[in-house]
mmCIF file of C-alpha atoms and ligand atoms in Angstrom:
data_model
loop_
_atom_site.group_PDB
_atom_site.id
_atom_site.type_symbol
_atom_site.label_atom_id
_atom_site.label_comp_id
_atom_site.label_asym_id
_atom_site.label_seq_id
_atom_site.Cartn_x
_atom_site.Cartn_y
_atom_site.Cartn_z
ATOM 1 C CA MET A 16 12.168 -11.881 33.691
ATOM 2 C CA ILE A 17 10.550 -15.181 35.135
ATOM 3 C CA THR A 18 8.278 -14.681 37.974
ATOM 4 C CA GLY A 19 8.012 -18.137 38.952
ATOM 5 C CA LYS A 20 8.167 -21.551 38.309
ATOM 6 C CA TYR A 21 6.315 -24.695 37.402
ATOM 7 C CA PRO A 22 4.305 -26.301 38.936
ATOM 8 C CA SER A 23 3.173 -22.874 40.928
ATOM 9 C CA LEU A 24 3.533 -20.899 37.449
ATOM 10 C CA ARG A 25 1.077 -22.553 34.745
ATOM 11 C CA LEU A 26 1.024 -20.163 31.636
ATOM 12 C CA ARG A 27 -1.742 -22.291 30.191
ATOM 13 C CA ARG A 28 -4.083 -20.923 33.123
ATOM 14 C CA SER A 29 -4.793 -17.622 31.261
ATOM 15 C CA ARG A 30 -5.384 -19.564 27.992
ATOM 16 C CA LYS A 31 -8.055 -21.710 29.243
ATOM 17 C CA TYR A 32 -11.159 -19.738 28.268
ATOM 18 C CA ASN A 33 -12.077 -17.227 25.744
ATOM 19 C CA TRP A 34 -12.754 -14.508 28.189
ATOM 20 C CA SER A 35 -9.539 -15.113 29.678
ATOM 21 C CA ARG A 36 -7.461 -15.056 26.378
ATOM 22 C CA LYS A 37 -9.276 -11.684 25.677
ATOM 23 C CA LEU A 38 -8.169 -9.937 28.918
ATOM 24 C CA VAL A 39 -4.544 -10.673 28.307
ATOM 25 C CA ARG A 40 -4.470 -10.003 24.748
ATOM 26 C CA GLU A 41 -1.654 -7.896 23.830
ATOM 27 C CA ASN A 42 -2.644 -6.651 20.199
ATOM 28 C CA ASN A 43 -5.891 -6.451 18.526
ATOM 29 C CA LEU A 44 -7.306 -5.832 14.968
ATOM 30 C CA SER A 45 -10.132 -3.614 13.931
ATOM 31 C CA SER A 46 -11.382 -1.894 10.734
ATOM 32 C CA SER A 47 -9.476 1.344 11.723
ATOM 33 C CA ASP A 48 -6.476 -0.418 11.088
ATOM 34 C CA LEU A 49 -7.312 -1.257 7.411
ATOM 35 C CA ILE A 50 -6.475 0.567 4.039
ATOM 36 C CA TYR A 51 -8.236 -0.764 1.144
ATOM 37 C CA PRO A 52 -6.536 -0.525 -2.534
ATOM 38 C CA ILE A 53 -8.820 -0.325 -5.515
ATOM 39 C CA PHE A 54 -7.772 -0.885 -9.220
ATOM 40 C CA LEU A 55 -9.082 1.205 -11.568
ATOM 41 C CA ILE A 56 -10.031 0.844 -15.444
ATOM 42 C CA GLU A 57 -11.632 2.683 -18.072
ATOM 43 C CA GLY A 58 -15.408 2.094 -19.498
ATOM 44 C CA LYS A 59 -18.659 1.761 -17.839
ATOM 45 C CA ASN A 60 -20.237 -0.815 -15.401
ATOM 46 C CA ARG A 61 -16.945 -2.701 -15.398
ATOM 47 C CA ASN A 62 -15.835 -5.208 -12.909
ATOM 48 C CA GLN A 63 -12.812 -6.980 -14.630
ATOM 49 C CA PRO A 64 -11.351 -9.960 -12.566
ATOM 50 C CA ILE A 65 -7.593 -10.137 -12.300
ATOM 51 C CA LYS A 66 -6.416 -13.454 -13.167
ATOM 52 C CA THR A 67 -3.491 -13.575 -10.765
ATOM 53 C CA MET A 68 -5.264 -12.032 -7.675
ATOM 54 C CA PRO A 69 -8.363 -14.242 -7.216
ATOM 55 C CA GLY A 70 -11.309 -12.157 -5.593
ATOM 56 C CA VAL A 71 -9.757 -8.875 -6.688
ATOM 57 C CA TYR A 72 -11.305 -6.831 -9.744
ATOM 58 C CA ARG A 73 -10.470 -3.568 -11.917
ATOM 59 C CA HIS A 74 -13.479 -1.248 -11.361
ATOM 60 C CA SER A 75 -14.654 1.504 -13.817
ATOM 61 C CA ILE A 76 -15.466 4.353 -12.041
ATOM 62 C CA ASP A 77 -18.998 4.420 -11.841
ATOM 63 C CA GLN A 78 -18.624 1.311 -9.669
ATOM 64 C CA LEU A 79 -16.824 3.719 -7.002
ATOM 65 C CA GLY A 80 -20.097 4.826 -5.241
ATOM 66 C CA LYS A 81 -21.265 1.317 -4.010
ATOM 67 C CA ILE A 82 -17.659 0.308 -3.239
ATOM 68 C CA VAL A 83 -16.746 3.337 -1.125
ATOM 69 C CA ASN A 84 -19.998 3.297 0.648
ATOM 70 C CA ASN A 85 -19.197 -0.163 1.645
ATOM 71 C CA VAL A 86 -15.824 0.781 2.775
ATOM 72 C CA ILE A 87 -17.039 3.456 5.120
ATOM 73 C CA LYS A 88 -19.615 1.449 6.582
ATOM 74 C CA SER A 89 -16.993 -1.213 7.331
ATOM 75 C CA GLY A 90 -15.091 1.295 9.318
ATOM 76 C CA ILE A 91 -12.210 1.516 7.044
ATOM 77 C CA PRO A 92 -10.639 4.832 7.195
ATOM 78 C CA MET A 93 -8.978 4.991 3.725
ATOM 79 C CA VAL A 94 -8.733 3.920 0.284
ATOM 80 C CA ALA A 95 -5.750 3.688 -2.203
ATOM 81 C CA LEU A 96 -6.292 4.274 -5.726
ATOM 82 C CA PHE A 97 -4.226 2.475 -8.569
ATOM 83 C CA PRO A 98 -4.925 2.691 -12.306
ATOM 84 C CA SER A 99 -4.772 -0.020 -14.980
ATOM 85 C CA THR A 100 -3.720 2.919 -17.638
ATOM 86 C CA PRO A 101 -4.956 1.681 -21.535
ATOM 87 C CA LYS A 102 -1.864 0.777 -23.273
ATOM 88 C CA ASN A 103 -2.148 3.487 -25.807
ATOM 89 C CA LYS A 104 -1.778 5.953 -23.040
ATOM 90 C CA LYS A 105 1.365 4.767 -22.187
ATOM 91 C CA ASP A 106 4.788 6.493 -23.396
ATOM 92 C CA ASN A 107 8.204 6.782 -22.367
ATOM 93 C CA TYR A 108 7.673 9.612 -20.224
ATOM 94 C CA GLY A 109 4.534 8.665 -18.503
ATOM 95 C CA SER A 110 2.656 11.527 -19.616
ATOM 96 C CA GLU A 111 -0.432 10.165 -18.549
ATOM 97 C CA ALA A 112 0.463 10.833 -15.129
ATOM 98 C CA LEU A 113 -0.061 14.783 -15.532
ATOM 99 C CA ASN A 114 -3.347 14.538 -17.474
ATOM 100 C CA GLU A 115 -5.989 15.812 -15.083
ATOM 101 C CA ASN A 116 -8.452 13.689 -16.602
ATOM 102 C CA ASN A 117 -6.420 10.329 -16.096
ATOM 103 C CA LEU A 118 -8.286 7.609 -14.257
ATOM 104 C CA VAL A 119 -6.807 8.401 -10.889
ATOM 105 C CA CYS A 120 -7.676 12.253 -11.080
ATOM 106 C CA ARG A 121 -11.311 11.210 -12.009
ATOM 107 C CA ALA A 122 -11.735 8.724 -9.278
ATOM 108 C CA ILE A 123 -10.336 11.155 -6.653
ATOM 109 C CA ARG A 124 -13.007 13.948 -8.018
ATOM 110 C CA TYR A 125 -15.715 11.302 -7.964
ATOM 111 C CA ILE A 126 -15.203 9.994 -4.552
ATOM 112 C CA LYS A 127 -14.596 13.378 -2.863
ATOM 113 C CA LYS A 128 -17.557 14.758 -4.469
ATOM 114 C CA ARG A 129 -19.761 12.072 -3.001
ATOM 115 C CA PHE A 130 -18.380 11.221 0.483
ATOM 116 C CA LYS A 131 -16.398 14.422 1.198
ATOM 117 C CA ASN A 132 -14.004 13.928 3.909
ATOM 118 C CA ASN A 133 -15.883 10.718 5.422
ATOM 119 C CA ILE A 134 -12.998 8.656 3.501
ATOM 120 C CA GLY A 135 -9.346 9.291 3.094
ATOM 121 C CA ILE A 136 -7.873 9.002 -0.271
ATOM 122 C CA MET A 137 -4.312 7.757 -0.768
ATOM 123 C CA CYS A 138 -2.439 7.778 -4.242
ATOM 124 C CA ASP A 139 0.815 6.361 -5.406
ATOM 125 C CA VAL A 140 3.193 8.986 -6.702
ATOM 126 C CA ALA A 141 5.534 7.037 -9.321
ATOM 127 C CA LEU A 142 5.050 6.761 -13.252
ATOM 128 C CA ASP A 143 5.103 2.824 -13.443
ATOM 129 C CA PRO A 144 1.545 2.604 -14.437
ATOM 130 C CA TYR A 145 2.191 5.195 -17.131
ATOM 131 C CA THR A 146 5.356 4.493 -19.085
ATOM 132 C CA ASN A 147 5.748 1.919 -21.540
ATOM 133 C CA HIS A 148 8.670 0.445 -20.082
ATOM 134 C CA GLY A 149 7.124 -0.200 -16.856
ATOM 135 C CA HIS A 150 9.721 1.857 -14.615
ATOM 136 C CA ASP A 151 8.667 4.004 -11.584
ATOM 137 C CA GLY A 152 10.730 7.203 -13.481
ATOM 138 C CA LEU A 153 12.439 8.264 -16.551
ATOM 139 C CA LEU A 154 15.087 6.173 -18.520
ATOM 140 C CA LYS A 155 17.905 7.918 -19.514
ATOM 141 C CA ASN A 156 20.623 5.660 -21.172
ATOM 142 C CA ASN A 157 18.563 2.935 -19.736
ATOM 143 C CA TYR A 158 18.984 3.891 -16.053
ATOM 144 C CA VAL A 159 16.124 5.569 -14.202
ATOM 145 C CA ALA A 160 17.386 9.021 -13.963
ATOM 146 C CA ASN A 161 16.851 10.327 -10.432
ATOM 147 C CA ASP A 162 16.550 14.107 -10.355
ATOM 148 C CA GLU A 163 14.575 14.374 -13.806
ATOM 149 C CA THR A 164 12.292 11.949 -12.494
ATOM 150 C CA ILE A 165 11.551 13.951 -9.209
ATOM 151 C CA SER A 166 10.603 16.716 -11.229
ATOM 152 C CA VAL A 167 7.771 14.878 -12.830
ATOM 153 C CA LEU A 168 6.505 13.433 -9.267
ATOM 154 C CA VAL A 169 6.259 16.885 -7.760
ATOM 155 C CA LYS A 170 4.053 17.749 -10.611
ATOM 156 C CA GLN A 171 2.202 14.492 -10.336
ATOM 157 C CA SER A 172 1.908 15.232 -6.663
ATOM 158 C CA ILE A 173 0.373 18.674 -6.927
ATOM 159 C CA LEU A 174 -2.047 17.434 -9.345
ATOM 160 C CA GLN A 175 -3.233 14.923 -7.215
ATOM 161 C CA ALA A 176 -3.645 17.334 -4.485
ATOM 162 C CA GLN A 177 -5.730 19.595 -6.563
ATOM 163 C CA MET A 178 -7.914 16.759 -7.234
ATOM 164 C CA GLY A 179 -8.210 16.347 -3.540
ATOM 165 C CA CYS A 180 -6.149 13.501 -2.657
ATOM 166 C CA ASP A 181 -5.539 13.347 1.254
ATOM 167 C CA VAL A 182 -2.215 11.512 1.320
ATOM 168 C CA ILE A 183 0.340 11.613 -1.179
ATOM 169 C CA ALA A 184 2.232 8.255 -1.171
ATOM 170 C CA PRO A 185 5.397 8.347 -3.199
ATOM 171 C CA SER A 186 6.283 4.622 -3.845
ATOM 172 C CA ASP A 187 8.985 5.467 -6.452
ATOM 173 C CA MET A 188 12.210 5.235 -4.287
ATOM 174 C CA MET A 189 14.032 8.084 -5.784
ATOM 175 C CA ASP A 190 16.486 9.886 -3.439
ATOM 176 C CA GLY A 191 15.388 13.206 -2.213
ATOM 177 C CA ARG A 192 11.786 13.070 -3.616
ATOM 178 C CA ILE A 193 9.946 13.544 -0.321
ATOM 179 C CA GLY A 194 11.747 16.947 0.267
ATOM 180 C CA SER A 195 10.888 18.156 -3.138
ATOM 181 C CA ILE A 196 7.151 17.129 -2.788
ATOM 182 C CA ARG A 197 6.775 18.595 0.559
ATOM 183 C CA LYS A 198 8.348 21.900 -0.490
ATOM 184 C CA SER A 199 6.184 22.263 -3.444
ATOM 185 C CA LEU A 200 2.942 20.894 -1.731
ATOM 186 C CA ASP A 201 3.611 23.908 0.793
ATOM 187 C CA LYS A 202 4.233 26.579 -1.821
ATOM 188 C CA ASN A 203 0.887 25.568 -3.556
ATOM 189 C CA LYS A 204 -1.094 25.825 -0.297
ATOM 190 C CA PHE A 205 -1.457 22.344 0.200
ATOM 191 C CA GLN A 206 0.415 22.351 3.485
ATOM 192 C CA ASP A 207 -2.264 20.074 5.128
ATOM 193 C CA VAL A 208 -1.795 17.242 2.408
ATOM 194 C CA GLN A 209 0.039 14.681 4.021
ATOM 195 C CA ILE A 210 2.717 12.345 2.562
ATOM 196 C CA LEU A 211 3.016 8.660 3.377
ATOM 197 C CA SER A 212 6.387 7.825 2.208
ATOM 198 C CA TYR A 213 7.301 4.309 0.963
ATOM 199 C CA ALA A 214 10.549 4.690 2.342
ATOM 200 C CA VAL A 215 11.340 1.203 2.665
ATOM 201 C CA LYS A 216 10.370 -0.449 -0.294
ATOM 202 C CA PHE A 217 12.402 -3.771 -1.476
ATOM 203 C CA ALA A 218 12.979 -4.852 -4.823
ATOM 204 C CA SER A 219 10.567 -7.848 -4.449
ATOM 205 C CA ASN A 220 9.335 -10.676 -6.055
ATOM 206 C CA PHE A 221 5.981 -10.525 -4.637
ATOM 207 C CA TYR A 222 4.894 -7.681 -6.451
ATOM 208 C CA GLY A 223 4.201 -10.011 -9.505
ATOM 209 C CA PRO A 224 0.339 -9.851 -9.321
ATOM 210 C CA PHE A 225 0.130 -6.251 -8.992
ATOM 211 C CA ARG A 226 2.205 -5.353 -12.178
ATOM 212 C CA ASP A 227 -0.332 -7.688 -13.967
ATOM 213 C CA ALA A 228 -3.275 -5.624 -12.347
ATOM 214 C CA ILE A 229 -1.743 -2.346 -13.804
ATOM 215 C CA GLY A 230 -0.755 -3.877 -16.859
ATOM 216 C CA SER A 231 3.020 -3.215 -16.545
ATOM 217 C CA LYS A 232 4.240 -6.913 -16.089
ATOM 218 C CA LYS A 233 4.744 -7.663 -19.682
ATOM 219 C CA SER A 234 6.240 -4.412 -20.816
ATOM 220 C CA LEU A 235 8.897 -4.183 -17.614
ATOM 221 C CA LYS A 236 12.376 -4.137 -18.948
ATOM 222 C CA SER A 237 14.740 -5.882 -16.403
ATOM 223 C CA ASN A 238 14.007 -5.381 -12.898
ATOM 224 C CA LYS A 239 13.804 -2.320 -10.284
ATOM 225 C CA LYS A 240 16.938 -3.304 -8.673
ATOM 226 C CA ASN A 241 18.823 -0.075 -9.109
ATOM 227 C CA TYR A 242 15.987 2.089 -7.027
ATOM 228 C CA GLN A 243 14.342 -0.377 -4.596
ATOM 229 C CA MET A 244 15.940 -1.829 -1.731
ATOM 230 C CA ASP A 245 17.853 -5.126 -1.596
ATOM 231 C CA PHE A 246 16.040 -7.353 0.139
ATOM 232 C CA SER A 247 19.165 -8.542 1.976
ATOM 233 C CA ASN A 248 19.562 -5.208 3.569
ATOM 234 C CA SER A 249 18.187 -4.096 7.142
ATOM 235 C CA ASN A 250 20.072 -1.265 8.636
ATOM 236 C CA GLU A 251 20.116 0.558 5.692
ATOM 237 C CA SER A 252 16.279 0.899 6.170
ATOM 238 C CA LEU A 253 16.943 3.167 8.987
ATOM 239 C CA ARG A 254 19.018 5.510 6.770
ATOM 240 C CA GLU A 255 15.971 5.676 4.441
ATOM 241 C CA VAL A 256 13.416 6.451 6.746
ATOM 242 C CA ALA A 257 15.765 9.068 8.760
ATOM 243 C CA LEU A 258 16.064 10.666 5.418
ATOM 244 C CA ASP A 259 12.379 10.743 4.668
ATOM 245 C CA ILE A 260 11.520 12.101 8.241
ATOM 246 C CA LYS A 261 13.845 14.741 7.805
ATOM 247 C CA GLU A 262 12.471 15.773 4.350
ATOM 248 C CA GLY A 263 9.007 15.764 5.726
ATOM 249 C CA ALA A 264 7.230 12.436 5.712
ATOM 250 C CA ASP A 265 4.244 12.011 8.045
ATOM 251 C CA MET A 266 4.365 8.490 8.007
ATOM 252 C CA VAL A 267 6.525 5.809 6.629
ATOM 253 C CA MET A 268 5.690 2.560 4.815
ATOM 254 C CA VAL A 269 7.264 -0.513 4.805
ATOM 255 C CA LYS A 270 6.987 -2.788 1.802
ATOM 256 C CA PRO A 271 6.029 -6.066 1.461
ATOM 257 C CA GLY A 272 4.714 -7.092 4.584
ATOM 258 C CA LEU A 273 4.722 -10.224 6.288
ATOM 259 C CA PRO A 274 8.314 -11.434 5.145
ATOM 260 C CA TYR A 275 9.650 -8.019 6.552
ATOM 261 C CA LEU A 276 8.099 -7.770 9.903
ATOM 262 C CA ASP A 277 11.559 -7.627 11.351
ATOM 263 C CA ILE A 278 12.135 -4.153 9.548
ATOM 264 C CA ILE A 279 8.492 -3.003 10.567
ATOM 265 C CA GLN A 280 9.480 -3.813 14.240
ATOM 266 C CA LYS A 281 13.218 -2.192 13.872
ATOM 267 C CA VAL A 282 12.045 1.064 12.276
ATOM 268 C CA LYS A 283 9.171 1.654 14.941
ATOM 269 C CA THR A 284 11.641 1.191 17.781
ATOM 270 C CA ASN A 285 14.178 3.754 16.199
ATOM 271 C CA PHE A 286 11.438 6.325 15.050
ATOM 272 C CA LYS A 287 8.532 6.957 17.045
ATOM 273 C CA ILE A 288 6.346 7.763 14.256
ATOM 274 C CA PRO A 289 3.135 6.018 12.150
ATOM 275 C CA VAL A 290 4.996 2.963 10.228
ATOM 276 C CA LEU A 291 2.437 1.393 7.854
ATOM 277 C CA ALA A 292 2.935 -1.929 6.130
ATOM 278 C CA TYR A 293 1.596 -3.138 2.782
ATOM 279 C CA GLN A 294 0.793 -6.814 2.551
ATOM 280 C CA VAL A 295 1.340 -6.856 -1.296
ATOM 281 C CA SER A 296 -0.115 -8.556 -4.136
ATOM 282 C CA GLY A 297 2.103 -11.559 -3.953
ATOM 283 C CA GLU A 298 1.262 -11.973 -0.155
ATOM 284 C CA TYR A 299 -2.349 -11.821 -0.864
ATOM 285 C CA SER A 300 -2.567 -14.115 -3.709
ATOM 286 C CA LEU A 301 -0.609 -16.818 -2.010
ATOM 287 C CA ILE A 302 -2.947 -16.596 1.227
ATOM 288 C CA LYS A 303 -5.989 -16.677 -1.037
ATOM 289 C CA ASN A 304 -4.980 -19.666 -3.174
ATOM 290 C CA GLY A 305 -4.118 -21.571 -0.128
ATOM 291 C CA ILE A 306 -7.688 -20.705 1.351
ATOM 292 C CA ARG A 307 -9.355 -21.731 -1.772
ATOM 293 C CA ASN A 308 -7.582 -25.002 -2.072
ATOM 294 C CA LYS A 309 -8.179 -25.790 1.377
ATOM 295 C CA TYR A 310 -4.416 -25.988 2.537
ATOM 296 C CA VAL A 311 -5.167 -23.375 5.062
ATOM 297 C CA ASN A 312 -8.357 -21.922 6.681
ATOM 298 C CA GLU A 313 -9.941 -18.305 6.290
ATOM 299 C CA ASP A 314 -8.486 -17.074 9.872
ATOM 300 C CA THR A 315 -4.881 -17.308 8.243
ATOM 301 C CA ILE A 316 -6.172 -13.791 6.954
ATOM 302 C CA ILE A 317 -6.604 -12.130 10.485
ATOM 303 C CA GLU A 318 -3.561 -14.218 11.696
ATOM 304 C CA SER A 319 -1.552 -12.595 8.924
ATOM 305 C CA LEU A 320 -3.004 -8.956 9.603
ATOM 306 C CA LEU A 321 -2.714 -9.107 13.464
ATOM 307 C CA CYS A 322 0.996 -9.987 13.013
ATOM 308 C CA PHE A 323 1.553 -6.441 11.649
ATOM 309 C CA LYS A 324 -0.016 -5.131 14.677
ATOM 310 C CA ARG A 325 2.509 -7.005 17.092
ATOM 311 C CA ALA A 326 5.226 -6.033 14.853
ATOM 312 C CA GLY A 327 4.087 -2.508 15.274
ATOM 313 C CA ALA A 328 2.232 -1.254 12.500
ATOM 314 C CA SER A 329 -0.243 1.525 12.910
ATOM 315 C CA ALA A 330 -2.194 0.679 9.710
ATOM 316 C CA ILE A 331 -2.126 -2.196 6.993
ATOM 317 C CA VAL A 332 -2.764 -1.886 3.326
ATOM 318 C CA SER A 333 -4.342 -4.954 2.211
ATOM 319 C CA TYR A 334 -6.390 -6.395 -0.432
ATOM 320 C CA PHE A 335 -8.483 -8.435 2.186
ATOM 321 C CA ALA A 336 -9.426 -5.350 4.184
ATOM 322 C CA LEU A 337 -13.239 -5.183 2.704
ATOM 323 C CA ASP A 338 -13.935 -8.749 3.208
ATOM 324 C CA ILE A 339 -12.110 -8.761 6.719
ATOM 325 C CA ALA A 340 -13.291 -5.424 7.948
ATOM 326 C CA LYS A 341 -16.848 -7.098 7.687
ATOM 327 C CA LYS A 342 -16.092 -9.839 10.045
ATOM 328 C CA LEU A 343 -14.203 -7.664 12.583
HETATM 329 C C1 PBG B 408 4.737 0.885 -8.126
HETATM 330 C C2 PBG B 408 4.021 -0.005 -7.169
HETATM 331 C C3 PBG B 408 4.167 -1.325 -6.802
HETATM 332 C C4 PBG B 408 3.344 -1.710 -5.815
HETATM 333 C C5 PBG B 408 2.760 -0.387 -5.210
HETATM 334 N N1 PBG B 408 2.960 0.494 -5.946
HETATM 335 C C6 PBG B 408 4.782 -2.156 -7.611
HETATM 336 C C7 PBG B 408 6.324 -2.061 -8.079
HETATM 337 O O1 PBG B 408 6.847 -1.085 -7.623
HETATM 338 O O2 PBG B 408 6.580 -2.649 -9.067
HETATM 339 C C8 PBG B 408 3.231 -3.102 -5.413
HETATM 340 C C9 PBG B 408 1.950 -3.258 -4.604
HETATM 341 C C10 PBG B 408 1.670 -4.866 -4.590
HETATM 342 O O3 PBG B 408 2.483 -5.616 -4.858
HETATM 343 O O4 PBG B 408 0.525 -5.132 -4.083
HETATM 344 N N2 PBG B 408 5.286 1.987 -7.840
#
């Protein structure tokens, strides 16, 4: 659709001044678009740096008051909680996931007690922070067993809902888990607890630093290719999303983020539902190192986040969220 031609049409005219660029801007980024992930560790008064994620820390629960207060002040609507479980609490079955005094459960209670509904809390449903083999589910003959895993994930979801979690976010990629979790939440009177399905999660190399952060990297045997999606595929993501919507997902996540903008756009055009994006740990660390080494400047972060909006994302999980929200 070309409505004129050079020299009567000059697209640079609208780019000349900042006021004019603002007027024709098609997408915007605000702090309401961001979700802030927080890593948790045991102990008191601890903020432990994560080597593979410069500028990101594991925090003990007593630090959450300060952090969440900052998050709320910056206008970020939700935090995502991830535990770095002590090694001696990990086992073959990920039993610690069902302990009502595990890190995540205590953190939910701590935040909800202080901040009520002024902040949303989302929690991953998956067993990888709790298993000694680092997989998201139960192993049977060295294979992640689908249906057996679902029965544990359902219990994990109910427990998180009981603690006060607002958004249950299954990131495990088992078939059929959204339906089972929805049914069981409803049966237990948690019909208002939302489900954000990591519907399109690729078996990605960009998760490395995260696995380091939660302490599953060294223990992870082989890879997650028999449950997470093959990164060569695109149409398959529509099948995943269609199933999860039918099973009761309120929102879906595409993960990783920036290398998968095509998938975000495709899902958004095919299903008119909230699509969230996860700018994962590897993406974070690559950009952060680029900035630290002065290969790129700080505005790279805003650019990367705005691209998600352009692709059609409703919100973005990003380790940059808190820093960037302050600047918006
Ligand atoms: C685990 C989980 C992973 C991430 C979020 N939840 C890693 C994995 O599947 O191995 C990755 C997040 C990131 O890299 O920032 N179910």
